[in-house]
Amino acid sequence: MITEIKQHKYEYSILFLYTILSVVMFLGYQQNWQRFIVIILYSGFYFSWSLIHHLINKNLTLIVLLEYLLITILALVSLKVIFFPNL
Amino acid sequence: MLGKLKKTLNHLFVPQESNNFRGQYLHHDFLTTVIAVMLIVNVGLKLLVKNYDSNILGVAFNITAEELLNATNAERLKYDLPPLQSNDLLMQAASAKANDVFTKNYWAHYAPDGTSPWFFFQQAGYQYVFAGENLAKDFTDSQSVVNAWMNSPTHRDNILKADYQDIGFAIMEGTLQDQPTVLVVQLFGRQEGAVLAEEKPMARYQEPVPAKTVKVAKASPKPVVKTQTAVKKQPLINILSLQKELLLVVLAGLIIVLSLDLYFVEKKKLFRLSGKSLAHLMFTLLLILSIITTSSGVIL
């Protein structure tokens, strides 16, 4: 992990910074719709970051893409349970 | 038996040769299965709740007018404001409003036919000079309702308004926009000619909201409205918490497998062509934070 971070320090710095910003915004906002937007934006960021990271490193394959896609879908299912449990 | 369990857990969570040096939990087939199971459980529970006895499977609620009143007054006391008094007319007005919401099937302060919140005050015979309304639905306990209102500036203004003297609640269960719902109506008011018992200066709350002073209309005949001041339901299986607990188990599994993956990749200097566990881990932690700190209710 440390080696990986050292090798791609700028990419991981962006990931860390946006994650911290999202946590601060999430805890700062109290309305569910605001929190929902924070997580949706993070989902978009996570997916884009992954694509860009693997494109830069020239190792983006369908298998890798599918892994991020599945985690994003899992997150969206989670958001449904968290924010819209009655729908 | 124990050895087999250990082997399965290792295969599921620890990167090793049997799982191509990536915990089986992170494999596409496993993740797809987890997502499918979660969706099936979600839909299945809804169907079961619709078709079976709600005492066994349903949503647990414990919201009472008494608890709401105490929580509201506790917030006012923090700002040196006098406590609000429960008023029977406002209780009736709140119940009439709740009935109206369910009957006309709307989620708004104003009904689709234009009926205003103030109509119910007048209908109950409450001659107000100041009036306010807070609504909430889908909460499971009284304190979380008041907390949500306090976290919204406009609802908070109502709760902390010095001009109000009386309060009334209705807590009603019904079906709203095809969803089983517990609706909470909170009405505030001050009657014409009423004198506040104790008008303390607002020590920390510096920005009083402009009060709505309304020309008092002649009260129409009072309807017979049965007030409902509590919804307490404790089914054997609470589907809301069951879904959240299932989700927590799934995400906790993901945290474990990602943490172990990071550890073993570093320790064994593994090189694989796969997604980045650290990115997955941060996203999963954010989701867990959402589950722990978010309540399902909606306020208006």
Coordinates of C-alpha atoms in Angstrom, one line a residue:
Chain A
M1 CA 0.0 0.0 0.0
I2 CA 2.8 2.4 1.0
T3 CA 4.7 1.6 -2.1
E4 CA 1.6 2.1 -4.2
I5 CA 0.9 5.5 -2.6
K6 CA 4.5 6.6 -3.0
Q7 CA 4.5 5.7 -6.7
H8 CA 1.2 7.6 -7.4
K9 CA 1.4 10.3 -4.8
Y10 CA -0.5 13.0 -6.8
E11 CA -3.4 10.7 -7.7
Y12 CA -3.7 9.4 -4.1
S13 CA -3.5 12.9 -2.7
I14 CA -6.5 13.9 -4.8
L15 CA -8.4 10.8 -3.7
F16 CA -7.5 11.5 0.0
L17 CA -8.4 15.2 -0.2
Y18 CA -11.8 14.6 -1.9
T19 CA -12.6 11.8 0.6
I20 CA -11.9 14.1 3.5
L21 CA -13.9 16.9 1.8
S22 CA -16.8 14.5 1.3
V23 CA -16.7 13.4 4.9
V24 CA -16.7 17.0 6.2
M25 CA -19.6 17.9 3.8
F26 CA -21.5 14.8 4.8
L27 CA -21.2 15.5 8.5
G28 CA -21.8 19.2 7.9
Y29 CA -25.1 18.8 6.0
Q30 CA -27.9 17.5 8.1
Q31 CA -30.7 17.1 5.5
N32 CA -30.9 13.7 3.9
W33 CA -31.1 15.0 0.3
Q34 CA -27.9 17.0 0.8
R35 CA -26.1 14.0 2.2
F36 CA -27.5 11.9 -0.6
I37 CA -26.0 14.3 -3.2
V38 CA -22.6 14.2 -1.4
I39 CA -22.5 10.4 -1.7
I40 CA -23.7 10.5 -5.3
L41 CA -21.0 13.0 -6.2
Y42 CA -18.4 10.8 -4.4
S43 CA -19.6 7.8 -6.3
G44 CA -19.0 9.7 -9.6
F45 CA -15.6 10.9 -8.3
Y46 CA -14.6 7.4 -7.2
F47 CA -15.5 5.9 -10.6
S48 CA -13.8 8.7 -12.6
W49 CA -10.7 8.6 -10.4
S50 CA -10.4 4.9 -11.0
L51 CA -10.7 5.2 -14.7
I52 CA -8.2 8.0 -14.9
H53 CA -5.8 6.3 -12.6
H54 CA -5.8 3.1 -14.6
L55 CA -5.7 4.9 -17.9
I56 CA -2.6 6.9 -16.8
N57 CA -1.0 3.6 -15.7
K58 CA -2.1 1.9 -18.9
N59 CA -3.7 -1.0 -17.1
L60 CA -7.4 -0.4 -17.6
T61 CA -9.0 -3.7 -18.6
L62 CA -12.6 -4.8 -18.8
I63 CA -12.1 -6.9 -15.6
V64 CA -10.8 -3.9 -13.7
L65 CA -13.6 -1.7 -15.0
L66 CA -16.2 -4.3 -14.0
E67 CA -14.8 -4.4 -10.4
Y68 CA -15.3 -0.6 -10.0
L69 CA -18.7 -0.8 -11.6
L70 CA -19.8 -3.6 -9.2
I71 CA -18.6 -1.6 -6.2
T72 CA -20.4 1.5 -7.5
I73 CA -23.6 -0.6 -8.0
L74 CA -23.3 -2.0 -4.5
A75 CA -23.0 1.6 -3.2
L76 CA -26.1 2.7 -5.1
V77 CA -28.0 -0.3 -3.6
S78 CA -26.7 0.8 -0.2
L79 CA -27.9 4.4 -0.8
K80 CA -31.4 3.1 -1.6
V81 CA -31.5 1.2 1.7
I82 CA -30.0 4.2 3.7
F83 CA -32.0 7.1 2.2
F84 CA -35.1 5.5 0.7
P85 CA -35.9 2.4 2.8
N86 CA -39.6 2.6 2.1
L87 CA -39.5 2.8 -1.7
Chain B
M1 CA -15.5 -28.9 10.5
L2 CA -13.5 -26.1 12.0
G3 CA -10.7 -26.6 9.5
K4 CA -13.2 -26.4 6.6
L5 CA -14.6 -23.2 8.0
K6 CA -11.1 -21.7 8.3
K7 CA -10.3 -22.7 4.8
T8 CA -13.5 -21.1 3.5
L9 CA -12.9 -17.9 5.3
N10 CA -9.3 -17.8 4.1
H11 CA -10.5 -18.4 0.6
L12 CA -13.2 -15.6 1.0
F13 CA -11.0 -13.0 2.6
V14 CA -7.3 -13.7 2.3
P15 CA -5.3 -13.3 -0.9
Q16 CA -3.9 -16.8 -1.7
E17 CA -3.3 -19.1 -4.6
S18 CA -6.8 -20.7 -4.4
N19 CA -8.5 -17.3 -5.1
N20 CA -5.9 -16.1 -7.6
F21 CA -4.3 -13.9 -4.8
R22 CA -7.5 -11.8 -4.4
G23 CA -10.1 -12.6 -1.7
Q24 CA -13.1 -14.3 -3.3
Y25 CA -15.3 -11.6 -1.7
L26 CA -13.8 -9.2 -4.3
H27 CA -14.4 -11.4 -7.3
H28 CA -17.0 -10.3 -9.8
D29 CA -19.2 -13.4 -9.3
F30 CA -19.3 -12.9 -5.6
L31 CA -20.0 -9.2 -5.7
T32 CA -22.8 -9.8 -8.3
T33 CA -24.3 -12.4 -6.0
V34 CA -24.2 -10.0 -3.0
I35 CA -25.9 -7.2 -5.0
A36 CA -28.6 -9.7 -6.3
V37 CA -29.2 -11.0 -2.8
M38 CA -29.6 -7.4 -1.4
L39 CA -32.0 -6.5 -4.1
I40 CA -34.1 -9.7 -3.7
V41 CA -34.2 -9.2 0.1
N42 CA -35.2 -5.6 -0.4
V43 CA -38.1 -6.4 -2.8
G44 CA -39.0 -9.6 -0.9
L45 CA -39.4 -7.9 2.4
K46 CA -41.7 -5.3 0.9
L47 CA -43.9 -8.0 -0.6
L48 CA -43.9 -9.9 2.7
V49 CA -44.9 -6.8 4.6
K50 CA -47.7 -6.1 2.2
N51 CA -49.1 -9.7 2.4
Y52 CA -48.4 -10.9 6.0
D53 CA -49.3 -10.0 9.5
S54 CA -47.6 -6.7 10.4
N55 CA -47.1 -7.9 14.0
I56 CA -44.5 -10.3 12.8
L57 CA -42.8 -8.4 10.0
G58 CA -43.0 -4.7 9.7
V59 CA -41.5 -1.4 10.7
A60 CA -41.1 -0.6 14.4
F61 CA -42.3 2.8 15.6
N62 CA -42.3 4.5 18.9
I63 CA -43.5 8.1 18.5
T64 CA -45.6 9.7 21.1
A65 CA -46.9 13.3 21.6
E66 CA -45.6 13.3 25.1
E67 CA -42.0 12.6 24.0
L68 CA -42.3 15.1 21.2
L69 CA -43.5 17.8 23.6
N70 CA -40.7 17.0 26.0
A71 CA -38.0 17.0 23.3
T72 CA -39.4 20.3 21.8
N73 CA -39.5 22.0 25.2
A74 CA -36.0 20.7 26.0
E75 CA -34.7 22.5 22.9
R76 CA -36.6 25.7 23.9
L77 CA -35.1 25.6 27.4
K78 CA -31.6 25.5 25.9
Y79 CA -32.4 29.0 24.5
D80 CA -34.1 30.3 27.7
L81 CA -37.5 30.2 26.0
P82 CA -40.6 29.3 28.0
P83 CA -42.0 25.8 27.4
L84 CA -45.0 25.4 25.1
Q85 CA -48.2 24.1 26.5
S86 CA -50.1 21.2 25.0
N87 CA -53.4 22.6 23.6
D88 CA -56.4 20.3 22.9
L89 CA -57.6 22.5 20.0
L90 CA -54.2 22.3 18.4
M91 CA -54.2 18.5 18.9
Q92 CA -57.5 18.4 17.1
A93 CA -56.2 20.7 14.3
A94 CA -53.1 18.5 13.9
S95 CA -55.2 15.3 13.7
A96 CA -57.5 17.0 11.1
K97 CA -54.4 18.0 9.1
A98 CA -53.0 14.4 9.3
N99 CA -56.3 13.0 8.2
D100 CA -56.4 15.5 5.3
V101 CA -52.9 14.5 4.2
F102 CA -53.8 10.8 4.1
T103 CA -57.3 11.4 2.5
K104 CA -56.1 13.7 -0.2
N105 CA -52.8 11.8 -0.5
Y106 CA -50.3 14.7 -0.5
W107 CA -47.0 15.5 1.2
A108 CA -47.0 19.3 1.5
H109 CA -48.0 22.2 3.8
Y110 CA -50.7 23.2 1.3
A111 CA -53.2 20.6 0.0
P112 CA -53.6 20.1 -3.8
D113 CA -57.0 21.8 -3.5
G114 CA -55.3 24.9 -1.9
T115 CA -56.3 24.2 1.7
S116 CA -53.8 26.0 3.8
P117 CA -52.3 24.8 7.1
W118 CA -54.1 27.6 8.9
F119 CA -57.6 26.3 7.8
F120 CA -57.2 23.5 10.4
F121 CA -56.5 25.9 13.2
Q122 CA -59.7 27.8 12.4
Q123 CA -61.7 24.6 11.9
A124 CA -60.7 23.5 15.4
G125 CA -61.7 26.8 16.8
Y126 CA -58.2 28.0 17.7
Q127 CA -58.2 31.8 17.2
Y128 CA -54.6 32.3 16.4
V129 CA -52.5 35.4 16.0
F130 CA -49.3 33.4 15.4
A131 CA -49.3 30.0 13.8
G132 CA -46.8 27.5 12.5
E133 CA -46.6 23.9 11.2
N134 CA -43.8 21.3 11.0
L135 CA -44.3 18.0 9.3
A136 CA -42.4 14.7 9.4
K137 CA -42.8 11.2 8.1
D138 CA -41.0 7.9 8.1
F139 CA -39.2 8.4 11.4
T140 CA -39.2 5.6 13.9
D141 CA -38.7 7.5 17.2
S142 CA -39.7 10.8 18.7
Q143 CA -36.2 12.2 19.4
S144 CA -35.0 11.7 15.8
V145 CA -38.0 13.7 14.6
V146 CA -37.1 16.6 16.8
N147 CA -33.4 16.3 15.9
A148 CA -34.3 16.5 12.2
W149 CA -36.4 19.6 12.7
M150 CA -33.7 21.2 14.8
N151 CA -31.2 20.6 12.0
S152 CA -33.3 22.4 9.5
P153 CA -33.2 26.3 9.8
T154 CA -36.9 26.9 9.0
H155 CA -38.2 24.1 11.3
R156 CA -35.8 25.1 14.0
D157 CA -37.2 28.7 13.8
N158 CA -40.7 27.3 14.5
I159 CA -39.5 25.4 17.5
L160 CA -37.5 28.3 18.9
K161 CA -40.0 31.1 18.2
A162 CA -40.7 33.1 21.2
D163 CA -44.2 34.2 20.0
Y164 CA -45.7 30.7 20.3
Q165 CA -47.4 29.6 23.5
D166 CA -49.3 26.5 22.5
I167 CA -48.4 23.3 20.7
G168 CA -50.4 20.3 19.3
F169 CA -49.3 17.0 17.8
A170 CA -50.8 14.3 15.7
I171 CA -49.0 11.0 15.0
M172 CA -50.9 8.9 12.5
E173 CA -50.2 5.8 10.6
G174 CA -51.5 5.3 7.1
T175 CA -50.6 4.9 3.4
L176 CA -49.3 8.0 1.7
Q177 CA -48.4 7.9 -2.0
D178 CA -48.6 4.1 -2.0
Q179 CA -46.1 3.9 0.9
P180 CA -47.0 2.8 4.5
T181 CA -46.1 5.9 6.5
V182 CA -46.1 7.3 10.0
L183 CA -46.9 11.0 9.7
V184 CA -46.1 13.5 12.4
V185 CA -47.8 16.9 12.5
Q186 CA -46.6 19.6 14.9
L187 CA -48.7 22.8 15.1
F188 CA -47.6 25.9 17.0
G189 CA -49.8 28.8 17.9
R190 CA -50.7 31.7 20.1
Q191 CA -54.3 32.7 20.7
E192 CA -55.7 36.1 20.3
G193 CA -55.4 38.0 23.5
A194 CA -53.1 35.5 25.1
V195 CA -50.3 36.9 27.2
L196 CA -47.1 35.0 27.4
A197 CA -46.5 33.9 31.0
E198 CA -42.8 34.7 31.0
E199 CA -41.2 36.7 28.2
K200 CA -37.5 36.1 28.7
P201 CA -35.0 37.8 26.5
M202 CA -33.6 35.5 23.8
A203 CA -30.1 35.1 25.2
R204 CA -28.4 33.1 22.4
Y205 CA -31.0 33.0 19.7
Q206 CA -30.5 36.3 18.1
E207 CA -32.5 36.3 15.0
P208 CA -36.2 35.9 15.6
V209 CA -38.1 35.0 12.5
P210 CA -40.8 37.6 11.3
A211 CA -44.0 36.2 12.8
K212 CA -46.9 35.6 10.6
T213 CA -49.7 37.8 12.0
V214 CA -53.0 36.7 10.6
K215 CA -56.3 38.4 10.5
V216 CA -58.5 36.1 12.5
A217 CA -61.3 34.5 10.4
K218 CA -64.6 33.5 11.9
A219 CA -64.3 30.0 13.1
S220 CA -66.3 27.4 11.1
P221 CA -68.2 24.7 13.1
K222 CA -65.8 22.3 14.7
P223 CA -65.6 18.9 13.0
V224 CA -65.5 15.7 15.1
V225 CA -61.8 14.7 14.9
K226 CA -60.4 11.9 16.9
T227 CA -57.0 12.9 18.0
Q228 CA -54.2 10.4 17.6
T229 CA -51.2 11.1 19.8
A230 CA -49.0 8.0 19.6
V231 CA -47.9 5.3 17.2
K232 CA -46.2 2.4 19.0
K233 CA -45.6 -0.7 17.0
Q234 CA -43.0 -3.4 17.7
P235 CA -43.2 -6.2 15.1
L236 CA -41.1 -9.3 15.7
I237 CA -38.9 -8.5 12.8
N238 CA -38.2 -4.8 12.0
I239 CA -37.6 -4.6 8.2
L240 CA -35.9 -1.2 8.4
S241 CA -33.3 -2.3 10.9
L242 CA -33.0 -5.8 9.2
Q243 CA -32.1 -4.2 5.9
K244 CA -29.6 -1.8 7.5
E245 CA -28.0 -4.7 9.5
L246 CA -27.7 -6.8 6.4
L247 CA -26.1 -3.9 4.6
L248 CA -23.7 -3.3 7.5
V249 CA -22.7 -7.0 7.4
V250 CA -22.0 -6.9 3.7
L251 CA -20.0 -3.6 4.0
A252 CA -18.1 -4.9 7.1
G253 CA -17.1 -8.0 5.0
L254 CA -15.9 -5.7 2.3
I255 CA -13.8 -3.7 4.8
I256 CA -12.3 -6.9 6.2
V257 CA -11.3 -8.3 2.8
L258 CA -10.0 -4.9 1.6
S259 CA -7.9 -4.4 4.7
L260 CA -6.5 -7.9 4.5
D261 CA -5.8 -7.4 0.8
L262 CA -3.8 -4.2 1.5
Y263 CA -1.9 -5.9 4.2
F264 CA -1.0 -9.1 2.2
V265 CA -0.2 -7.2 -1.0
E266 CA 2.3 -5.1 1.0
K267 CA 3.7 -8.0 3.0
K268 CA 4.0 -10.5 0.2
K269 CA 4.9 -7.9 -2.5
L270 CA 2.1 -9.2 -4.7
F271 CA 1.5 -7.8 -8.1
R272 CA -1.9 -8.2 -9.7
L273 CA -4.0 -6.5 -12.3
S274 CA -7.0 -5.4 -10.3
G275 CA -8.9 -2.5 -8.8
K276 CA -7.3 -0.4 -6.1
S277 CA -8.3 -1.7 -2.7
L278 CA -7.5 1.6 -1.0
A279 CA -10.0 3.5 -3.2
H280 CA -12.6 0.8 -2.5
L281 CA -11.9 0.9 1.2
M282 CA -12.4 4.7 1.4
F283 CA -15.7 4.5 -0.5
T284 CA -16.9 1.6 1.8
L285 CA -16.0 3.6 4.9
L286 CA -18.0 6.6 3.7
L287 CA -21.0 4.3 3.1
I288 CA -20.7 2.9 6.6
L289 CA -20.6 6.4 8.0
S290 CA -23.8 7.1 6.0
I291 CA -25.6 4.1 7.5
I292 CA -24.6 5.0 11.1
T293 CA -25.4 8.7 11.0
T294 CA -28.4 8.9 8.7
S295 CA -32.0 8.4 9.7
S296 CA -34.6 7.5 7.2
G297 CA -37.2 10.2 7.9
V298 CA -38.2 13.2 5.9
I299 CA -39.3 16.6 7.2
L300 CA -41.3 19.4 5.6

